[in-house]
Each structure stands twice: as structure tokens, then as C-alpha cells.
């Protein structure tokens, strides 16, 4: 059976497909259903804090903690599908990380293992949907994709972020915390500065 890279409701101009077994298609269907609830219906959103220009220059979205795990499976599933699509074209996305991610995705072990997922929101990308691509985050291998303004950074490196890293601290907060970052030449510096202002311990 065929499966599109992105859920069909996103109506992206280029949405390649791949052949999958029925079991895999069922798992990806769960991810697709979640995206409707997260992006369109906003079911997981608890509150939005607007920027306070005396204290902070960024806004924050707080989502229910269950959204973190569901997003992790959606982003990993997206990366796995893109890897398979690229492999058929003689290219590669995940390299040696593919087998580990696929095994943990299929076995429902992603939340038990250390896959930091960083999410930030940039309104200037609110109409963008981009395929997963390789990037680096704090000198670690990662996959980046953008869905309707939300930029997802999945660390696939077996090395981990230092315990004192503000990025790591944010990924370990119980509820999903998404910082809104304006257009910037140095997104990560602004992002880390914003985390520090949140005083996450």
C-alpha cells in the first residue's frame, strides 16, 4: 500500500509516496491523526504567553505533556519515510541511525531512549512545509524539518547533549514548551538565551 510523506490534509505541493506494509501504514495513520489534533484543532495547547518586552522578547506555547511523545513519533516517522524515499533514489538521510530509529519506532521505545526533540516556532515560516534534512545541533547529528511554522530538530546522534545544556533541560520539562523566535541570523543563540530566561531547572 502507498503512503504519502506528509499527511494529505497539509496539501503540500510536493508530497512523494512510498510503498509500505499494512502494519506500517496503520502506525503512520496514527501519526497523521495526531497532526490534525496538534496543528489544526490545537487540542494539546494549554496556554500561550505573549512576549513581555520588559522581561522577555519572546512568546511561549505550553502544550500538554502527551504532545511531546506524539510529536516525537510523528517527527521520527517523517524522517524514516523520507529516508526510504531517498534510498530509492540512491541518496541517504539517516545513515547508520536508520536501523536504531526504525527499531525503536516500531517497538514503541522512542520515549524510553534518548532522542531529544527541540521545537521552536517562527511565524515567518507559518506557511512552510519542508522535508526532513540533515543538520547539526551543538555539533551533534540531527534532522530538521519545518511544519507550518514549527521547526523540529531531532537529535539522532548517539552522543548526547551535556546535562547542563539549556536545550537538554528544555527537552526534559514535563509539558511541551515551545518558544517563539522572531527571524534571526543566529536562531540558536536567541533560542538558548530564551531558555535561560525561562529559568528552567
PDB file of C-alpha atoms in Angstrom:
ATOM      1  CA  UNK A   1       0.000   0.000   0.000  1.00  0.00           C
ATOM      2  CA  UNK A   2       1.184   3.531  -0.663  1.00  0.00           C
ATOM      3  CA  UNK A   3       1.808   6.169   1.984  1.00  0.00           C
ATOM      4  CA  UNK A   4       2.425   9.875   1.461  1.00  0.00           C
ATOM      5  CA  UNK A   5       5.353  11.577   3.153  1.00  0.00           C
ATOM      6  CA  UNK A   6       3.112  14.266   4.651  1.00  0.00           C
ATOM      7  CA  UNK A   7      -0.473  13.844   5.850  1.00  0.00           C
ATOM      8  CA  UNK A   8      -2.771  14.633   2.923  1.00  0.00           C
ATOM      9  CA  UNK A   9      -4.622  17.390   4.818  1.00  0.00           C
ATOM     10  CA  UNK A  10      -1.473  19.548   4.655  1.00  0.00           C
ATOM     11  CA  UNK A  11      -1.959  19.850   0.873  1.00  0.00           C
ATOM     12  CA  UNK A  12       1.719  20.406   0.118  1.00  0.00           C
ATOM     13  CA  UNK A  13       2.723  20.950  -3.498  1.00  0.00           C
ATOM     14  CA  UNK A  14       5.186  18.045  -3.488  1.00  0.00           C
ATOM     15  CA  UNK A  15       4.131  15.031  -1.431  1.00  0.00           C
ATOM     16  CA  UNK A  16       6.019  11.922  -2.577  1.00  0.00           C
ATOM     17  CA  UNK A  17       4.722   8.465  -1.712  1.00  0.00           C
ATOM     18  CA  UNK A  18       6.276   5.107  -0.898  1.00  0.00           C
ATOM     19  CA  UNK A  19       5.129   1.512  -0.601  1.00  0.00           C
ATOM     20  CA  UNK A  20       4.503   0.244   2.932  1.00  0.00           C
ATOM     21  CA  UNK A  21       3.012  -2.847   4.549  1.00  0.00           C
ATOM     22  CA  UNK A  22      -0.409  -2.545   6.176  1.00  0.00           C
ATOM     23  CA  UNK A  23       1.051  -2.642   9.701  1.00  0.00           C
ATOM     24  CA  UNK A  24       3.366   0.288   8.979  1.00  0.00           C
ATOM     25  CA  UNK A  25       0.595   2.198   7.247  1.00  0.00           C
ATOM     26  CA  UNK A  26      -1.595   1.801  10.352  1.00  0.00           C
ATOM     27  CA  UNK A  27       1.180   3.181  12.559  1.00  0.00           C
ATOM     28  CA  UNK A  28       1.685   6.176  10.298  1.00  0.00           C
ATOM     29  CA  UNK A  29      -2.080   6.762  10.225  1.00  0.00           C
ATOM     30  CA  UNK A  30      -1.950   7.331  13.994  1.00  0.00           C
ATOM     31  CA  UNK A  31       0.716   9.984  13.411  1.00  0.00           C
ATOM     32  CA  UNK A  32      -1.439  11.645  10.765  1.00  0.00           C
ATOM     33  CA  UNK A  33      -4.460  11.740  13.079  1.00  0.00           C
ATOM     34  CA  UNK A  34      -2.319  13.361  15.760  1.00  0.00           C
ATOM     35  CA  UNK A  35      -1.169  16.114  13.396  1.00  0.00           C
ATOM     36  CA  UNK A  36      -4.781  17.159  12.816  1.00  0.00           C
ATOM     37  CA  UNK A  37      -5.289  17.455  16.570  1.00  0.00           C
ATOM     38  CA  UNK A  38      -1.999  19.292  17.126  1.00  0.00           C
ATOM     39  CA  UNK A  39      -1.771  21.679  14.176  1.00  0.00           C
ATOM     40  CA  UNK A  40      -5.413  22.267  13.205  1.00  0.00           C
ATOM     41  CA  UNK A  41      -7.598  21.599  16.231  1.00  0.00           C
ATOM     42  CA  UNK A  42      -4.961  22.707  18.781  1.00  0.00           C
ATOM     43  CA  UNK A  43      -6.221  20.099  21.257  1.00  0.00           C
ATOM     44  CA  UNK A  44      -2.944  19.882  23.178  1.00  0.00           C
ATOM     45  CA  UNK A  45      -2.391  23.619  23.631  1.00  0.00           C
ATOM     46  CA  UNK A  46      -2.684  24.590  27.301  1.00  0.00           C
ATOM     47  CA  UNK A  47      -1.821  28.273  27.102  1.00  0.00           C
ATOM     48  CA  UNK A  48       0.121  30.870  25.144  1.00  0.00           C
ATOM     49  CA  UNK A  49       2.198  33.539  26.874  1.00  0.00           C
ATOM     50  CA  UNK A  50       2.666  36.672  24.821  1.00  0.00           C
ATOM     51  CA  UNK A  51       6.033  38.492  24.783  1.00  0.00           C
ATOM     52  CA  UNK A  52       6.632  40.865  27.675  1.00  0.00           C
ATOM     53  CA  UNK A  53       9.052  43.430  26.310  1.00  0.00           C
ATOM     54  CA  UNK A  54      10.098  44.487  29.801  1.00  0.00           C
ATOM     55  CA  UNK A  55      11.043  40.939  30.765  1.00  0.00           C
ATOM     56  CA  UNK A  56      11.332  38.833  27.611  1.00  0.00           C
ATOM     57  CA  UNK A  57      11.263  39.362  23.879  1.00  0.00           C
ATOM     58  CA  UNK A  58       9.677  36.039  23.037  1.00  0.00           C
ATOM     59  CA  UNK A  59       6.366  34.279  23.411  1.00  0.00           C
ATOM     60  CA  UNK A  60       5.874  30.732  24.696  1.00  0.00           C
ATOM     61  CA  UNK A  61       3.396  27.988  23.940  1.00  0.00           C
ATOM     62  CA  UNK A  62       2.708  25.356  26.579  1.00  0.00           C
ATOM     63  CA  UNK A  63       1.246  22.068  25.353  1.00  0.00           C
ATOM     64  CA  UNK A  64       0.068  19.035  27.292  1.00  0.00           C
ATOM     65  CA  UNK A  65       2.914  16.641  28.091  1.00  0.00           C
ATOM     66  CA  UNK A  66       1.364  13.874  25.963  1.00  0.00           C
ATOM     67  CA  UNK A  67       2.026  16.020  22.879  1.00  0.00           C
ATOM     68  CA  UNK A  68       5.791  15.592  23.346  1.00  0.00           C
ATOM     69  CA  UNK A  69       5.704  11.820  22.857  1.00  0.00           C
ATOM     70  CA  UNK A  70       3.227  12.008  19.982  1.00  0.00           C
ATOM     71  CA  UNK A  71       5.335  14.666  18.243  1.00  0.00           C
ATOM     72  CA  UNK A  72       8.433  12.525  18.685  1.00  0.00           C
ATOM     73  CA  UNK A  73       6.748   9.623  16.890  1.00  0.00           C
ATOM     74  CA  UNK A  74       5.462  11.918  14.140  1.00  0.00           C
ATOM     75  CA  UNK A  75       8.879  13.515  13.513  1.00  0.00           C
ATOM     76  CA  UNK A  76      10.730  10.187  13.625  1.00  0.00           C
ATOM     77  CA  UNK A  77       8.138   8.631  11.320  1.00  0.00           C
ATOM     78  CA  UNK A  78       8.551  11.523   8.902  1.00  0.00           C
ATOM     79  CA  UNK A  79      12.337  11.057   8.920  1.00  0.00           C
ATOM     80  CA  UNK A  80      12.032   7.302   8.376  1.00  0.00           C
ATOM     81  CA  UNK A  81       9.714   7.773   5.402  1.00  0.00           C
ATOM     82  CA  UNK A  82      11.980  10.432   3.878  1.00  0.00           C
ATOM     83  CA  UNK A  83      14.983   8.142   4.338  1.00  0.00           C
ATOM     84  CA  UNK A  84      13.212   5.336   2.449  1.00  0.00           C
ATOM     85  CA  UNK A  85      12.175   7.718  -0.338  1.00  0.00           C
ATOM     86  CA  UNK A  86      15.741   8.998  -0.706  1.00  0.00           C
ATOM     87  CA  UNK A  87      17.209   5.484  -0.551  1.00  0.00           C
ATOM     88  CA  UNK A  88      15.133   4.550  -3.600  1.00  0.00           C
ATOM     89  CA  UNK A  89      16.816   7.496  -5.360  1.00  0.00           C
ATOM     90  CA  UNK A  90      20.315   6.442  -4.317  1.00  0.00           C
ATOM     91  CA  UNK A  91      20.549   9.081  -1.577  1.00  0.00           C
ATOM     92  CA  UNK A  92      20.619   8.933   2.203  1.00  0.00           C
ATOM     93  CA  UNK A  93      19.203  10.831   5.163  1.00  0.00           C
ATOM     94  CA  UNK A  94      19.719   8.934   8.405  1.00  0.00           C
ATOM     95  CA  UNK A  95      22.814   6.876   7.678  1.00  0.00           C
ATOM     96  CA  UNK A  96      23.687   4.481  10.485  1.00  0.00           C
ATOM     97  CA  UNK A  97      20.881   5.927  12.641  1.00  0.00           C
ATOM     98  CA  UNK A  98      18.170   4.410  10.434  1.00  0.00           C
ATOM     99  CA  UNK A  99      18.178   0.902  11.940  1.00  0.00           C
ATOM    100  CA  UNK A 100      18.153   2.207  15.512  1.00  0.00           C
ATOM    101  CA  UNK A 101      15.350   4.705  14.848  1.00  0.00           C
ATOM    102  CA  UNK A 102      13.275   2.173  12.889  1.00  0.00           C
ATOM    103  CA  UNK A 103      13.612  -0.449  15.620  1.00  0.00           C
ATOM    104  CA  UNK A 104      12.657   1.969  18.395  1.00  0.00           C
ATOM    105  CA  UNK A 105       9.802   3.432  16.329  1.00  0.00           C
ATOM    106  CA  UNK A 106       8.315   0.012  15.568  1.00  0.00           C
ATOM    107  CA  UNK A 107       8.863  -1.259  19.106  1.00  0.00           C
ATOM    108  CA  UNK A 108       7.414   1.864  20.751  1.00  0.00           C
ATOM    109  CA  UNK A 109      10.694   2.547  22.542  1.00  0.00           C
ATOM    110  CA  UNK A 110      11.346   6.120  21.382  1.00  0.00           C
ATOM    111  CA  UNK A 111      10.204   7.732  24.613  1.00  0.00           C
ATOM    112  CA  UNK A 112      12.347   5.337  26.662  1.00  0.00           C
ATOM    113  CA  UNK A 113      15.539   6.138  24.792  1.00  0.00           C
ATOM    114  CA  UNK A 114      17.355   9.420  24.479  1.00  0.00           C
ATOM    115  CA  UNK A 115      16.061  11.218  21.385  1.00  0.00           C
ATOM    116  CA  UNK A 116      15.961  14.911  22.275  1.00  0.00           C
ATOM    117  CA  UNK A 117      13.344  16.723  20.201  1.00  0.00           C
ATOM    118  CA  UNK A 118      13.581  20.509  20.137  1.00  0.00           C
ATOM    119  CA  UNK A 119      10.644  22.529  18.814  1.00  0.00           C
ATOM    120  CA  UNK A 120      10.513  26.258  18.208  1.00  0.00           C
ATOM    121  CA  UNK A 121       8.031  28.413  16.362  1.00  0.00           C
ATOM    122  CA  UNK A 122       8.804  31.102  13.779  1.00  0.00           C
ATOM    123  CA  UNK A 123       5.777  32.882  12.358  1.00  0.00           C
ATOM    124  CA  UNK A 124       7.560  33.794   9.121  1.00  0.00           C
ATOM    125  CA  UNK A 125       7.551  30.073   8.263  1.00  0.00           C
ATOM    126  CA  UNK A 126       3.861  29.562   9.075  1.00  0.00           C
ATOM    127  CA  UNK A 127       3.022  28.530   5.502  1.00  0.00           C
ATOM    128  CA  UNK A 128       6.071  26.293   5.024  1.00  0.00           C
ATOM    129  CA  UNK A 129       6.214  22.508   4.997  1.00  0.00           C
ATOM    130  CA  UNK A 130       9.717  21.181   4.368  1.00  0.00           C
ATOM    131  CA  UNK A 131      11.054  17.657   4.061  1.00  0.00           C
ATOM    132  CA  UNK A 132      13.408  16.379   6.771  1.00  0.00           C
ATOM    133  CA  UNK A 133      17.046  17.183   6.108  1.00  0.00           C
ATOM    134  CA  UNK A 134      20.352  16.716   7.850  1.00  0.00           C
ATOM    135  CA  UNK A 135      21.658  19.430  10.128  1.00  0.00           C
ATOM    136  CA  UNK A 136      23.878  19.885  13.182  1.00  0.00           C
ATOM    137  CA  UNK A 137      22.748  20.920  16.631  1.00  0.00           C
ATOM    138  CA  UNK A 138      25.505  21.753  19.099  1.00  0.00           C
ATOM    139  CA  UNK A 139      27.909  19.652  16.991  1.00  0.00           C
ATOM    140  CA  UNK A 140      25.583  16.658  17.083  1.00  0.00           C
ATOM    141  CA  UNK A 141      23.905  14.971  14.114  1.00  0.00           C
ATOM    142  CA  UNK A 142      20.283  15.982  13.827  1.00  0.00           C
ATOM    143  CA  UNK A 143      17.339  16.075  11.437  1.00  0.00           C
ATOM    144  CA  UNK A 144      15.435  19.304  10.817  1.00  0.00           C
ATOM    145  CA  UNK A 145      12.010  19.835   9.318  1.00  0.00           C
ATOM    146  CA  UNK A 146       9.510  22.688   9.342  1.00  0.00           C
ATOM    147  CA  UNK A 147       5.757  22.196   9.532  1.00  0.00           C
ATOM    148  CA  UNK A 148       3.547  25.287   9.351  1.00  0.00           C
ATOM    149  CA  UNK A 149       5.912  27.483  11.340  1.00  0.00           C
ATOM    150  CA  UNK A 150       7.027  24.810  13.807  1.00  0.00           C
ATOM    151  CA  UNK A 151      10.677  23.892  13.359  1.00  0.00           C
ATOM    152  CA  UNK A 152      11.582  20.428  14.626  1.00  0.00           C
ATOM    153  CA  UNK A 153      15.134  19.410  15.459  1.00  0.00           C
ATOM    154  CA  UNK A 154      15.550  15.716  16.241  1.00  0.00           C
ATOM    155  CA  UNK A 155      18.961  14.725  17.581  1.00  0.00           C
ATOM    156  CA  UNK A 156      19.885  11.361  16.061  1.00  0.00           C
ATOM    157  CA  UNK A 157      23.476  11.287  17.303  1.00  0.00           C
ATOM    158  CA  UNK A 158      24.291   8.546  19.819  1.00  0.00           C
ATOM    159  CA  UNK A 159      26.291  11.131  21.727  1.00  0.00           C
ATOM    160  CA  UNK A 160      24.119  13.227  23.992  1.00  0.00           C
ATOM    161  CA  UNK A 161      23.818  16.864  24.913  1.00  0.00           C
ATOM    162  CA  UNK A 162      25.621  17.765  28.148  1.00  0.00           C
ATOM    163  CA  UNK A 163      23.417  17.623  31.235  1.00  0.00           C
ATOM    164  CA  UNK A 164      23.935  21.359  31.790  1.00  0.00           C
ATOM    165  CA  UNK A 165      22.824  22.251  28.243  1.00  0.00           C
ATOM    166  CA  UNK A 166      19.785  24.569  28.323  1.00  0.00           C
ATOM    167  CA  UNK A 167      18.484  22.755  25.239  1.00  0.00           C
ATOM    168  CA  UNK A 168      18.623  19.425  27.070  1.00  0.00           C
ATOM    169  CA  UNK A 169      16.879  20.915  30.091  1.00  0.00           C
ATOM    170  CA  UNK A 170      14.048  22.172  27.896  1.00  0.00           C
ATOM    171  CA  UNK A 171      13.534  18.751  26.298  1.00  0.00           C
ATOM    172  CA  UNK A 172      13.170  17.211  29.755  1.00  0.00           C
ATOM    173  CA  UNK A 173      10.476  19.561  31.043  1.00  0.00           C
ATOM    174  CA  UNK A 174       7.239  17.632  31.641  1.00  0.00           C
ATOM    175  CA  UNK A 175       4.959  19.725  29.421  1.00  0.00           C
ATOM    176  CA  UNK A 176       5.918  20.558  25.873  1.00  0.00           C
ATOM    177  CA  UNK A 177       7.337  24.090  25.899  1.00  0.00           C
ATOM    178  CA  UNK A 178       7.724  25.836  22.531  1.00  0.00           C
ATOM    179  CA  UNK A 179       9.496  29.179  22.379  1.00  0.00           C
ATOM    180  CA  UNK A 180       8.516  31.614  19.629  1.00  0.00           C
ATOM    181  CA  UNK A 181      11.584  33.054  17.925  1.00  0.00           C
ATOM    182  CA  UNK A 182      11.495  36.007  15.546  1.00  0.00           C
ATOM    183  CA  UNK A 183      13.521  35.989  12.352  1.00  0.00           C
ATOM    184  CA  UNK A 184      17.142  35.951  13.369  1.00  0.00           C
ATOM    185  CA  UNK A 185      20.598  35.445  11.884  1.00  0.00           C
ATOM    186  CA  UNK A 186      21.530  33.325  14.898  1.00  0.00           C
ATOM    187  CA  UNK A 187      18.428  31.351  15.815  1.00  0.00           C
ATOM    188  CA  UNK A 188      20.205  29.058  18.255  1.00  0.00           C
ATOM    189  CA  UNK A 189      21.805  31.850  20.251  1.00  0.00           C
ATOM    190  CA  UNK A 190      18.414  33.555  20.619  1.00  0.00           C
ATOM    191  CA  UNK A 191      16.826  30.202  21.407  1.00  0.00           C
ATOM    192  CA  UNK A 192      19.318  29.372  24.167  1.00  0.00           C
ATOM    193  CA  UNK A 193      19.079  32.884  25.566  1.00  0.00           C
ATOM    194  CA  UNK A 194      15.293  32.475  25.689  1.00  0.00           C
ATOM    195  CA  UNK A 195      15.595  29.152  27.521  1.00  0.00           C
ATOM    196  CA  UNK A 196      17.883  30.776  30.084  1.00  0.00           C
ATOM    197  CA  UNK A 197      15.276  33.492  30.648  1.00  0.00           C
ATOM    198  CA  UNK A 198      12.652  30.808  31.311  1.00  0.00           C
ATOM    199  CA  UNK A 199      14.859  29.719  34.248  1.00  0.00           C
ATOM    200  CA  UNK A 200      14.314  26.023  33.631  1.00  0.00           C
ATOM    201  CA  UNK A 201      15.970  23.896  36.303  1.00  0.00           C
TER     202      UNK A 201
END
